[in-house]
Coordinates of C-alpha atoms in Angstrom, one line a residue:
Chain A
M1 CA 0.0 0.0 0.0
E2 CA 3.1 2.2 -0.3
D3 CA 2.3 5.8 -1.3
Y4 CA -1.4 4.9 -1.8
F5 CA -3.7 7.5 -0.5
G6 CA -7.4 6.9 -0.5
N7 CA -10.2 8.4 1.6
L8 CA -9.4 8.9 5.2
I9 CA -10.7 11.2 8.0
I10 CA -8.4 10.9 11.1
I11 CA -9.8 12.6 14.1
G12 CA -8.0 13.6 17.3
G13 CA -10.8 12.4 19.6
A14 CA -13.7 14.1 21.3
E15 CA -15.3 15.2 18.1
D16 CA -18.4 17.4 18.5
K17 CA -21.5 15.1 18.5
A18 CA -24.0 17.7 19.8
D19 CA -23.5 21.1 18.3
K20 CA -22.2 22.0 14.8
C21 CA -20.8 18.5 14.2
E22 CA -18.4 19.9 11.6
I23 CA -16.3 16.7 11.5
L24 CA -19.1 14.1 11.5
K25 CA -20.9 16.1 8.8
E26 CA -17.9 15.7 6.7
V27 CA -18.0 12.0 7.3
V28 CA -21.7 11.9 6.3
K29 CA -20.9 13.9 3.2
K30 CA -18.2 11.6 2.0
T31 CA -20.1 8.4 2.9
S32 CA -23.1 9.5 0.9
S33 CA -20.9 10.4 -2.0
K34 CA -19.3 6.9 -2.1
G35 CA -22.6 5.1 -1.3
G36 CA -23.1 2.0 0.9
P37 CA -23.6 1.8 4.7
L38 CA -21.5 3.4 7.3
I39 CA -20.1 0.7 9.6
V40 CA -19.2 1.6 13.2
L41 CA -16.4 -0.8 14.3
T42 CA -16.5 -0.7 18.1
A43 CA -13.5 -3.1 18.5
A44 CA -11.5 -0.5 20.5
T45 CA -14.0 0.3 23.3
E46 CA -15.0 -1.5 26.4
Y47 CA -18.6 -0.1 25.9
P48 CA -19.5 -1.2 22.5
E49 CA -23.2 -1.0 22.9
E50 CA -23.3 2.5 24.3
V51 CA -20.7 3.9 21.9
G52 CA -22.3 2.2 18.9
A53 CA -25.8 3.6 19.9
L54 CA -24.4 7.1 20.4
Y55 CA -22.9 7.2 16.9
K56 CA -26.0 5.6 15.4
K57 CA -28.2 8.3 17.0
T58 CA -25.8 11.1 16.1
F59 CA -25.4 10.0 12.4
N60 CA -29.2 9.6 12.1
R61 CA -29.6 13.2 13.3
L62 CA -27.2 14.2 10.6
H63 CA -29.6 12.5 8.1
L64 CA -27.5 9.3 7.6
H65 CA -29.6 6.3 8.3
D66 CA -27.8 3.3 6.7
I67 CA -25.7 2.5 9.8
K68 CA -24.3 -0.9 10.9
I69 CA -22.6 -1.5 14.2
I70 CA -20.1 -4.3 14.1
D71 CA -18.6 -5.3 17.4
I72 CA -15.7 -7.7 17.0
K73 CA -15.4 -9.6 20.2
D74 CA -12.6 -12.0 19.3
R75 CA -10.4 -13.1 16.3
H76 CA -13.1 -15.6 15.3
D77 CA -15.5 -12.7 14.8
A78 CA -12.8 -11.1 12.7
N79 CA -12.8 -13.8 10.2
K80 CA -16.6 -14.1 9.8
V81 CA -17.4 -14.0 6.0
E82 CA -20.6 -11.9 6.7
F83 CA -18.6 -9.2 8.4
C84 CA -16.0 -9.2 5.7
K85 CA -18.6 -8.7 3.1
E86 CA -20.2 -5.9 4.9
I87 CA -16.9 -4.1 5.1
E88 CA -16.2 -4.6 1.4
S89 CA -19.5 -3.2 0.3
S90 CA -19.5 -0.3 2.9
G91 CA -19.3 3.4 2.2
C92 CA -17.4 4.1 5.3
V93 CA -15.7 2.2 8.2
F94 CA -15.6 4.2 11.4
F95 CA -13.2 3.1 14.1
T96 CA -14.2 4.4 17.5
G97 CA -12.0 5.4 20.4
G98 CA -10.8 3.0 23.1
D99 CA -7.6 1.0 23.1
Q100 CA -5.6 0.8 19.9
L101 CA -4.1 -2.5 20.8
K102 CA -7.6 -4.0 21.1
I103 CA -8.2 -3.0 17.5
T104 CA -4.9 -4.4 16.1
S105 CA -4.7 -7.5 18.3
L106 CA -8.3 -8.5 17.3
I107 CA -8.2 -7.5 13.6
G108 CA -4.6 -7.9 12.5
G109 CA -3.9 -10.9 10.3
T110 CA -7.7 -11.7 9.8
G111 CA -10.0 -11.8 6.9
L112 CA -11.7 -8.5 8.1
Y113 CA -8.3 -6.8 7.9
E114 CA -8.0 -7.9 4.2
S115 CA -11.4 -6.7 3.6
L116 CA -10.7 -3.4 5.1
K117 CA -7.7 -2.9 2.9
Q118 CA -9.7 -4.0 -0.1
A119 CA -12.5 -1.6 0.7
Y120 CA -10.0 1.3 1.2
R121 CA -8.5 0.5 -2.2
N122 CA -12.1 0.6 -3.7
G123 CA -12.9 4.1 -2.3
T124 CA -14.4 3.3 1.1
L125 CA -13.8 6.1 3.4
I126 CA -11.9 5.0 6.6
V127 CA -12.4 7.1 9.7
G128 CA -10.7 6.7 13.1
T129 CA -11.1 8.8 16.2
S130 CA -8.8 8.8 19.2
A131 CA -7.5 5.1 19.4
G132 CA -9.0 4.6 16.0
A133 CA -6.9 7.5 14.7
S134 CA -3.6 6.1 16.0
C135 CA -4.2 2.6 14.6
V136 CA -4.3 3.6 10.9
C137 CA -0.5 4.1 10.7
S138 CA 2.0 1.4 9.8
T139 CA 3.6 1.9 13.2
M140 CA 1.2 3.2 15.8
V141 CA 1.7 5.0 19.1
V142 CA 0.3 2.9 21.9
S143 CA 1.1 4.8 25.1
G144 CA 3.5 7.2 26.6
K145 CA 3.6 9.7 29.4
D146 CA 1.6 12.9 28.8
D147 CA 2.8 16.3 30.0
D148 CA 6.4 15.2 30.3
S149 CA 9.8 16.0 28.9
P150 CA 10.6 13.7 25.9
R151 CA 12.2 10.5 27.2
K152 CA 13.1 7.2 25.4
V153 CA 10.9 5.2 27.6
A154 CA 8.0 7.6 27.2
L155 CA 6.7 6.0 24.0
K156 CA 5.5 2.6 23.2
M157 CA 4.9 1.7 19.6
A158 CA 3.4 -1.3 17.9
P159 CA 2.5 -2.3 14.4
G160 CA -0.6 -0.6 13.2
L161 CA -3.3 -1.3 10.5
D162 CA -0.9 0.1 7.8
I163 CA -3.6 2.1 6.1
I164 CA -1.4 5.2 5.8
R165 CA 2.3 4.9 5.6
G166 CA 5.1 7.1 6.6
V167 CA 3.3 8.9 9.4
L168 CA 3.1 8.6 13.2
I169 CA -0.3 9.9 14.5
D170 CA -1.1 11.0 18.0
Q171 CA -4.4 12.3 19.2
H172 CA -5.8 14.4 22.1
F173 CA -2.7 16.2 21.2
A174 CA -2.6 19.6 22.9
Q175 CA -5.2 18.7 25.5
R176 CA -3.0 15.9 26.9
G177 CA 0.4 17.6 26.3
R178 CA 1.6 14.9 24.0
I179 CA 4.2 16.8 22.0
G180 CA 7.1 15.3 24.0
R181 CA 6.1 11.7 23.3
L182 CA 5.6 12.3 19.6
L183 CA 8.9 14.1 19.3
G184 CA 10.5 11.1 20.8
G185 CA 8.8 8.9 18.2
V186 CA 9.9 11.1 15.2
A187 CA 13.5 11.2 16.6
Q188 CA 13.5 7.4 16.5
N189 CA 13.1 7.5 12.8
P190 CA 12.8 10.9 11.1
E191 CA 11.6 9.1 7.9
S192 CA 8.2 9.1 9.7
L193 CA 6.3 12.4 9.8
G194 CA 4.6 13.2 13.1
I195 CA 1.1 14.4 13.0
G196 CA -0.4 15.4 16.3
I197 CA -4.2 16.1 16.1
D198 CA -6.1 18.1 18.7
E199 CA -9.5 17.1 20.1
N200 CA -12.5 17.9 17.8
T201 CA -9.9 18.3 15.0
A202 CA -9.3 16.0 11.9
I203 CA -7.2 15.7 8.8
V204 CA -9.0 14.7 5.6
V205 CA -7.1 12.7 3.0
E206 CA -8.7 12.6 -0.4
G207 CA -6.9 10.4 -2.8
S208 CA -3.6 12.3 -2.7
S209 CA -0.8 13.0 -0.2
V210 CA -2.3 16.4 0.7
F211 CA -4.5 16.5 3.7
R212 CA -6.5 19.3 4.9
V213 CA -7.6 20.3 8.5
I214 CA -11.1 20.6 9.7
G215 CA -12.5 21.1 13.2
S216 CA -11.8 23.6 16.0
G217 CA -8.2 22.8 17.0
A218 CA -4.9 22.5 15.4
V219 CA -2.8 19.8 13.7
T220 CA 0.9 19.8 14.6
V221 CA 3.2 18.4 12.0
I222 CA 6.5 17.3 13.2
D223 CA 9.1 17.1 10.3
G224 CA 12.3 15.5 11.6
S225 CA 14.0 15.3 8.2
L226 CA 16.4 18.2 9.0
I227 CA 17.3 16.9 12.5
T228 CA 21.1 17.6 12.9
H229 CA 21.6 15.7 16.2
T230 CA 19.8 13.4 18.6
N231 CA 21.0 11.3 21.5
I232 CA 18.1 8.8 21.0
S233 CA 20.2 5.8 20.3
E234 CA 22.6 6.4 23.3
L235 CA 19.9 7.0 25.9
L236 CA 19.3 5.1 29.0
P237 CA 15.4 4.7 29.3
Q238 CA 14.9 7.5 31.9
E239 CA 17.2 10.1 30.4
T240 CA 15.9 13.0 28.7
L241 CA 15.9 13.2 24.9
A242 CA 17.9 15.7 22.9
I243 CA 16.9 16.7 19.5
T244 CA 18.1 19.7 17.4
D245 CA 16.6 21.4 14.3
I246 CA 13.1 19.9 14.3
K247 CA 10.8 21.8 12.0
I248 CA 7.0 22.1 13.1
H249 CA 4.0 23.5 11.6
I250 CA 0.7 24.4 13.5
L251 CA -2.2 24.1 11.1
P252 CA -5.8 25.0 11.9
R253 CA -9.0 24.5 9.8
G254 CA -8.6 25.2 6.2
Y255 CA -4.9 24.7 6.1
K256 CA -3.4 21.8 4.0
Y257 CA -0.2 19.9 4.1
D258 CA 1.5 17.8 1.5
M259 CA 2.9 14.7 3.3
R260 CA 4.9 13.5 0.3
N261 CA 6.7 16.7 -0.3
R262 CA 6.6 17.9 3.3
V263 CA 5.2 21.3 2.5
P264 CA 2.4 23.2 4.3
I265 CA -0.1 25.0 2.2
P266 CA -1.5 28.1 4.0
K267 CA -5.2 28.9 3.8
R268 CA -4.7 32.0 1.6
E269 CA -3.4 30.0 -1.1
N270 CA -6.4 27.8 -1.5
K271 CA -9.3 30.1 -1.3
E272 CA -10.8 28.4 -4.4
D273 CA -11.9 25.5 -2.2
K274 CA -15.0 27.1 -0.8
N275 CA -16.2 24.2 1.3
E276 CA -13.4 23.8 3.7
D277 CA -13.8 27.0 5.7
S278 CA -17.3 26.3 7.0
Chain B
M1 CA 21.0 46.4 29.0
E2 CA 20.8 45.2 25.3
D3 CA 23.0 42.3 24.6
Y4 CA 24.4 42.3 28.1
F5 CA 24.7 38.8 29.6
G6 CA 25.6 38.4 33.3
N7 CA 25.1 35.6 35.6
L8 CA 21.7 34.0 35.5
I9 CA 20.1 30.6 36.5
I10 CA 16.5 30.4 35.2
I11 CA 14.6 27.5 36.6
G12 CA 11.3 25.9 35.3
G13 CA 9.9 25.5 38.8
A14 CA 9.7 22.6 41.2
E15 CA 13.5 22.3 41.6
D16 CA 14.6 19.4 43.7
K17 CA 15.1 20.6 47.3
A18 CA 15.4 17.2 49.0
D19 CA 17.4 14.8 47.0
K20 CA 20.4 15.6 44.8
C21 CA 19.6 19.3 44.6
E22 CA 21.6 19.6 41.4
I23 CA 20.2 23.1 40.5
L24 CA 20.3 24.5 43.9
K25 CA 23.9 23.3 44.4
E26 CA 24.9 25.2 41.2
V27 CA 23.3 28.3 42.8
V28 CA 25.4 27.7 46.0
K29 CA 28.5 27.3 43.9
K30 CA 28.1 30.4 41.9
T31 CA 27.0 32.6 44.9
S32 CA 30.1 31.4 46.9
S33 CA 32.2 32.3 43.9
K34 CA 30.9 35.8 43.7
G35 CA 30.8 36.3 47.5
G36 CA 28.1 38.2 49.5
P37 CA 24.8 36.9 50.9
L38 CA 22.1 35.1 49.0
I39 CA 18.9 37.1 49.2
V40 CA 15.6 35.3 48.8
L41 CA 13.0 37.7 47.3
T42 CA 9.6 36.3 48.3
A43 CA 7.7 39.0 46.6
A44 CA 5.8 36.6 44.2
T45 CA 4.4 34.3 46.8
E46 CA 1.4 34.5 49.1
Y47 CA 3.3 32.5 51.7
P48 CA 6.5 34.4 52.1
E49 CA 7.4 33.2 55.5
E50 CA 7.1 29.5 54.7
V51 CA 8.8 29.8 51.4
G52 CA 11.5 31.9 52.8
A53 CA 12.1 29.4 55.6
L54 CA 12.2 26.4 53.2
Y55 CA 14.8 28.0 51.0
K56 CA 16.9 29.0 54.0
K57 CA 16.8 25.5 55.4
T58 CA 17.6 24.0 52.1
F59 CA 20.6 26.4 51.4
N60 CA 21.9 25.8 54.9
R61 CA 21.8 22.1 54.3
L62 CA 23.8 22.7 51.1
H63 CA 26.4 24.6 53.3
L64 CA 25.4 28.2 52.3
H65 CA 24.7 30.1 55.6
D66 CA 24.7 33.7 54.6
I67 CA 21.0 33.9 53.6
K68 CA 18.7 36.9 53.9
I69 CA 15.0 36.8 53.3
I70 CA 13.5 39.9 51.9
D71 CA 9.8 40.2 51.7
I72 CA 8.6 43.2 49.7
K73 CA 5.0 43.9 50.9
D74 CA 4.3 47.0 49.0
R75 CA 6.1 49.6 46.8
H76 CA 7.2 51.6 49.8
D77 CA 9.2 48.5 50.9
A78 CA 10.8 48.4 47.4
N79 CA 12.2 51.9 47.8
K80 CA 13.7 51.3 51.2
V81 CA 17.5 52.2 51.1
E82 CA 18.4 49.3 53.4
F83 CA 17.0 46.8 51.0
C84 CA 18.5 48.5 48.0
K85 CA 22.0 48.3 49.7
E86 CA 21.5 44.7 50.5
I87 CA 20.6 43.9 47.0
E88 CA 23.6 45.8 45.7
S89 CA 26.1 43.9 47.9
S90 CA 24.6 40.5 47.5
G91 CA 26.1 37.5 45.9
C92 CA 22.7 36.2 44.6
V93 CA 19.2 37.4 44.3
F94 CA 16.7 34.5 44.2
F95 CA 13.2 35.1 43.0
T96 CA 10.7 32.5 44.3
G97 CA 7.7 31.2 42.6
G98 CA 4.2 32.6 43.0
D99 CA 2.7 35.3 40.7
Q100 CA 4.9 37.1 38.3
L101 CA 2.7 40.2 38.2
K102 CA 3.1 40.5 42.0
I103 CA 7.0 40.8 41.4
T104 CA 6.8 43.4 38.6
S105 CA 3.9 45.4 40.1
L106 CA 5.8 45.7 43.4
I107 CA 9.3 46.3 42.1
G108 CA 9.0 47.8 38.7
G109 CA 10.1 51.5 38.7
T110 CA 11.4 51.4 42.3
G111 CA 14.8 51.8 43.9
L112 CA 15.1 48.2 44.5
Y113 CA 14.6 47.5 40.7
E114 CA 17.6 49.9 40.0
S115 CA 19.6 48.2 42.6
L116 CA 18.8 44.9 41.0
K117 CA 20.0 45.9 37.7
Q118 CA 23.2 47.4 39.2
A119 CA 23.9 44.3 41.1
Y120 CA 23.5 42.1 37.9
R121 CA 25.9 44.5 36.1
N122 CA 28.4 43.9 38.9
G123 CA 28.3 40.2 38.7
T124 CA 25.5 39.2 41.2
L125 CA 23.9 36.0 40.2
I126 CA 20.2 36.5 39.5
V127 CA 18.1 33.3 40.0
G128 CA 14.4 32.8 39.3
T129 CA 12.1 29.9 39.6
S130 CA 8.6 29.4 38.2
A131 CA 7.1 32.9 38.3
G132 CA 10.6 34.1 39.2
A133 CA 11.7 32.7 35.9
S134 CA 9.1 34.2 33.7
C135 CA 9.7 37.7 35.1
V136 CA 13.4 38.1 34.1
C137 CA 12.5 38.8 30.5
S138 CA 11.7 42.2 28.9
T139 CA 8.3 40.9 28.0
M140 CA 7.0 38.2 30.3
V141 CA 4.4 35.5 29.9
V142 CA 1.7 36.1 32.5
S143 CA -0.9 33.6 31.9
G144 CA -2.4 31.4 29.2
K145 CA -4.4 28.2 28.9
D146 CA -2.3 25.0 29.4
D147 CA -2.8 21.9 27.4
D148 CA -4.7 23.7 24.6
S149 CA -4.3 24.3 20.9
P150 CA -2.5 27.6 20.2
R151 CA -5.0 30.6 20.2
K152 CA -4.3 34.3 20.2
V153 CA -6.3 34.8 23.4
A154 CA -4.4 32.0 25.0
L155 CA -1.5 34.2 26.1
K156 CA -1.3 37.3 28.2
M157 CA 2.0 39.2 28.5
A158 CA 3.3 42.2 30.3
P159 CA 6.5 44.1 30.6
G160 CA 9.0 42.1 32.7
L161 CA 12.1 42.9 34.7
D162 CA 14.2 43.3 31.5
I163 CA 17.2 41.4 32.9
I164 CA 17.6 39.3 29.8
R165 CA 16.4 40.6 26.4
G166 CA 15.3 39.0 23.2
V167 CA 13.7 35.9 24.9
L168 CA 10.3 34.8 26.1
I169 CA 10.5 32.3 29.0
D170 CA 7.8 29.8 30.0
Q171 CA 8.1 27.4 33.0
H172 CA 6.6 24.1 34.2
F173 CA 6.8 23.6 30.4
A174 CA 6.3 20.0 29.5
Q175 CA 4.4 19.2 32.8
R176 CA 1.6 21.8 32.1
G177 CA 1.5 21.3 28.2
R178 CA 2.6 24.9 27.5
I179 CA 4.1 24.7 24.1
G180 CA 0.9 26.0 22.6
R181 CA 0.9 29.3 24.5
L182 CA 4.6 29.8 23.9
L183 CA 4.3 29.2 20.1
G184 CA 1.7 31.9 20.2
G185 CA 4.0 34.3 21.9
V186 CA 6.8 33.7 19.5
A187 CA 4.5 34.0 16.5
Q188 CA 3.5 37.5 17.8
N189 CA 7.1 38.6 17.4
P190 CA 9.6 36.0 16.0
E191 CA 12.4 38.4 17.1
S192 CA 11.9 36.8 20.5
L193 CA 13.3 33.4 21.1
G194 CA 11.0 31.1 23.0
I195 CA 12.6 29.2 25.9
G196 CA 10.3 26.6 27.6
I197 CA 11.9 25.2 30.8
D198 CA 10.6 21.9 32.3
E199 CA 10.3 21.5 36.1
N200 CA 13.6 20.7 37.9
T201 CA 15.5 22.0 34.9
A202 CA 17.3 25.3 34.4
I203 CA 19.3 27.3 32.1
V204 CA 22.6 28.7 33.3
V205 CA 23.8 32.0 31.6
E206 CA 27.4 32.8 32.5
G207 CA 28.5 36.2 30.9
S208 CA 27.8 35.4 27.4
S209 CA 24.9 34.6 25.0
V210 CA 25.4 30.8 25.4
F211 CA 23.3 29.1 28.0
R212 CA 23.7 25.5 29.3
V213 CA 21.1 23.2 30.6
I214 CA 21.1 21.6 34.0
G215 CA 18.5 19.5 35.8
S216 CA 16.4 16.4 35.0
G217 CA 14.0 17.6 32.2
A218 CA 14.5 19.5 28.9
V219 CA 14.6 23.0 27.6
T220 CA 12.6 23.6 24.5
V221 CA 14.0 26.3 22.3
I222 CA 11.4 27.8 19.9
D223 CA 13.1 29.7 17.0
G224 CA 10.6 31.5 14.9
S225 CA 13.0 33.3 12.7
L226 CA 12.3 31.1 9.6
I227 CA 8.4 31.3 10.0
T228 CA 7.0 31.5 6.6
H229 CA 3.4 32.2 7.4
T230 CA 1.2 32.9 10.4
N231 CA -2.4 34.1 10.7
I232 CA -1.6 35.8 14.1
S233 CA -2.5 39.3 13.0
E234 CA -5.7 38.3 11.4
L235 CA -7.2 36.1 14.1
L236 CA -10.3 36.5 16.2
P237 CA -9.4 35.8 19.8
Q238 CA -10.8 32.3 19.9
E239 CA -9.6 31.2 16.5
T240 CA -6.8 28.6 16.3
L241 CA -3.4 29.9 15.4
A242 CA -1.5 28.8 12.2
I243 CA 2.2 28.9 12.0
T244 CA 4.5 27.3 9.4
D245 CA 8.2 26.5 9.6
I246 CA 9.0 26.9 13.2
K247 CA 12.3 25.4 14.3
I248 CA 12.5 23.8 17.7
H249 CA 15.2 22.2 19.8
I250 CA 14.9 19.9 22.7
L251 CA 17.9 20.2 25.0
P252 CA 18.6 18.2 28.1
R253 CA 21.4 18.5 30.7
G254 CA 24.8 19.3 29.3
Y255 CA 23.5 20.8 26.1
K256 CA 24.2 24.4 25.3
Y257 CA 22.5 27.0 23.1
D258 CA 23.8 30.3 21.7
M259 CA 21.0 32.7 22.0
R260 CA 22.7 35.5 19.9
N261 CA 23.5 33.2 17.0
R262 CA 20.5 30.9 17.5
V263 CA 22.7 27.7 17.3
P264 CA 22.2 24.6 19.6
I265 CA 25.5 23.1 20.8
P266 CA 25.2 19.3 21.4
K267 CA 26.8 17.7 24.4
R268 CA 29.3 15.7 22.4
E269 CA 31.0 19.0 21.2
N270 CA 31.6 20.3 24.8
K271 CA 33.2 17.3 26.5
E272 CA 36.0 19.6 27.9
D273 CA 33.5 20.9 30.3
K274 CA 33.7 18.2 32.9
N275 CA 31.4 19.5 35.6
E276 CA 28.2 19.8 33.7
D277 CA 27.3 16.2 33.3
S278 CA 27.1 15.4 37.0

């Protein structure tokens, strides 16, 4: 799936479900445009019934009625042909929040995972919020200490769903003070672009390497390609990380970023896109 | 005082007072080397007696016994000739934590402020922790929302003590998720270098524009000189800030940074300085 960009909306968690619903309206719009049901995958959460019902109610209120809730309880479920078929014919697969390791440990290497990749290739919109956002990367951030200085031990990573390559995504970003842990992640391999997404904020990928930002917060892009020095490989686990010459961008609603060329695109340069400033 | 660099130790708050006391030992060492009493200025805190007594006890334990506590209660106190003389003949003036506006509103424009500047010119070590760290700048960070996306409204600033120019200092930096507010400050005038200091971490300025880092956390340097775009001047107060192409450095103990030339100096390049890695 290298360099393939389909349709993705990656949300930093806590998206507005009661007021303007800017992000979920974007999900509805793109799902309707593709056609087929929206499938809420509740694998990440410990409260699949409640979370599934809340999304169903919210999407119904936003005039999307073809909703299916699939709760994957075990790896046997994740190989069921009926679930796989539903994923393949869906307009959208929506990963809820919870624990990203629940998602990958249940779905990785199963028929449902193959169906998900197939669906993505065929234009199905993949949406993830919170844990669901982290898991779409090749390597995902699992846990790390919030509001702390960057340390080597601060970050645990694991293989993700590999839907989007070359990026490390972190969520609840400003709200939980996570820049330290994502800086640590990027320093470990600056080939990966760090993308920190605030709550009620999302990046929208639409078939190319350019994403645009929607929602009320900011997206922090951490570009480590110009790093001149880091002590990451010499550190004892509790020592503090050193990194020099990291480039970062803070991008709010309407701004774009080209992940392939690592170039931010300010809002003033894309005024022709009328729908993105709503 | 433009471009003048004397002796400063600027601490991000919550310095260790019970265990290794790395930072306070550095304060003791430099105070002894200058000669003269260490004056604890408790102007910032609402608990001057308790805070003063704690520092006195701690410094005594570190074998520094010539300690004076000066509590400035009002502007009249800040013009008392006896206090001014004590400041002028001191080895160190130590600003405690509390509220930085208490410091500047009590001391700004008084005889004690003049004496402080005079003492600094004459080699007295100036130390500030937490609120005492913020206030040494020309323009100081007063308050702002922690753990939030960068917003224009997020940051209130005020004229500081003007001991060190060209920098904006923020403290409790990683622990309170303050990168958003400091980014906003730097975007407002990228001529200012942003310096975010973690708890139990300090920068040591020793007569030149190069500081070195001591303590257990990191110092985050935000260099806005290469910013290519920001919406800061167009924003409504609650809108999210946009900034592209900010350069940052994460510097732990033993690393140095040249503020004038905006160049980080990794630890491996200054191995001749044996005392800084302790």
